[in-house]
Amino acid sequence: MSAAIYQRTRPIHWDEVVGQEHVKDVLRPALERGRIGHAYLFSGPRGVGKTTTARLIAMTVNCDDNSGAVKPCGKCESCKMVMAGRHPDVLEIDAASNNSVDDVRDLREKVALQPMRGDKKVYILDEAHMMSKSAFNALLKTLEEPPSHAVFILATTEPERLPPTILSRCQHYRFRRLSVAEIAGKLQKTCVAEGVTAAPEALQLMARSADGAMRDGESLLERMLAGGEPALTLSLVEGALGLPPQDRLKSLGLALAKGDGAAVFSSLGALYSDGFAPRTITERTKIALRDALHEQLNVDGSRSKGRSEDQTFDATLLLKLIRALDDEDARFARSSDLIALEMAFTKALTVAQGLETSGGAGDALTVRVAALERQLREGGGAVPRAAVRPNVPDFDPTSRARPIALRAAPEIAVPDDDDREPSPNRAFVQELESRSLESRGAAPASATSAPSISAAPRAAGSKTWGDVVLKAKPQLKAFLMPAKVEVANGLVSIRY
């Protein structure tokens, strides 16, 4: 049984590594000068070259070529054994299944042994984030002070799950996603080596489907080559991936941008009848609209000068259509049938025909704010409370020196000490008026109706200012005790 394409095309020289220049430009000179670290940590998405780089380090430090050529040579017995995975001094350990303390203890016992064939013993721990906390603690001392012949390489897709004590003891290199051009270029070289011709559009589609992972792109290419086709075309790749034809999607996007409802629903019905999933149709239509937007903005310099007027649209409209379809993506989680598909595109049609400004919640809020502003300009509708400033006087530090006018209530029920029955306040107000006149040296208007405190006895049931103070709560009493009271024209004035 032959090996998979991604195994046969694995790089055996540093120059063959696609992308990751920020990693290999640092590691390669360091290894050539003999500056070999005791622990490395490679993190990044899947299929971007972490394990390949770890094997290149193992091949470099154990290469048997002494001719002074660039290492690894890829031809000596040691390099071949590393590529085949049977080198006795290069151990690839799956940390996802060997993640216990006992596994780490067994590893620590083997680390002390000298290399059997090469100069270094290289331990490659794949999926290192799957190790338990106890296993990391058991490995910590060995990772900090390993034997001079041992090199540890940890590979993970989730470096944030590793303890800080492990991260601080490793040289950390972050691998990035590969671009579409880098993946398509590698796939083109593989097709040439396999004796197959491939259309550039087909390679671009496979590279975009790989989502930055070279291994996924090579696996997809192997799937295409398994059919024995002498040439790879765009239609073959679309059929293998289960994607709608690109020309039909462009026609659908063109009809949607024009607001042609009849053409849109006709295309949707035909695509749904051909077995394409509604979510797939929506996603691929968004990609077609995005490509048209990029062409309109001349993002990659591919704007066609010979385009007709009916194929030229405003970039703002294309952006609104993409947003409208994106807002309807949650609909397919509830229902994935033709009705849900037509409802999603109906929302986009209303945007294209100018019946709705957008499909987003943020734009709906903008519409509501605009309506409120229009009501305010026209003088109709309720005015928001925040727009009306309350008539509150400015603070005056000397305001406490001014009398505070309090309008006396017509009737105040004050419980009596003896019978606890309410009594009128008229006599109390008259007495306060008499007391105020006496303090200014004037005689009271009527001695019988408003007797003073010192000249006449209190009327039955009447209350003095002292009674009011005694009935008050402690906090209010402390406020009223030093006050001077004046009563005039039915108003009680308190002065401090």
Short mmCIF file of C-alpha atoms in Angstrom, two decimals, residues 47 61 80 139 157 222 243 257 268 374 495:
data_model
loop_
_atom_site.label_atom_id
_atom_site.label_comp_id
_atom_site.label_asym_id
_atom_site.label_seq_id
_atom_site.Cartn_x
_atom_site.Cartn_y
_atom_site.Cartn_z
CA GLY A 47 -1.58 20.97 9.07
CA VAL A 61 21.01 17.00 14.71
CA LYS A 80 16.00 7.90 5.94
CA LEU A 139 7.83 16.45 33.46
CA THR A 157 -2.79 23.60 18.68
CA GLU A 222 -5.30 12.86 -3.28
CA LEU A 243 -20.45 22.78 -4.15
CA ALA A 257 -27.92 42.67 -7.04
CA LEU A 268 -32.87 28.95 -5.93
CA ARG A 374 -38.16 63.53 12.59
CA ARG A 495 -34.63 81.22 60.26
#
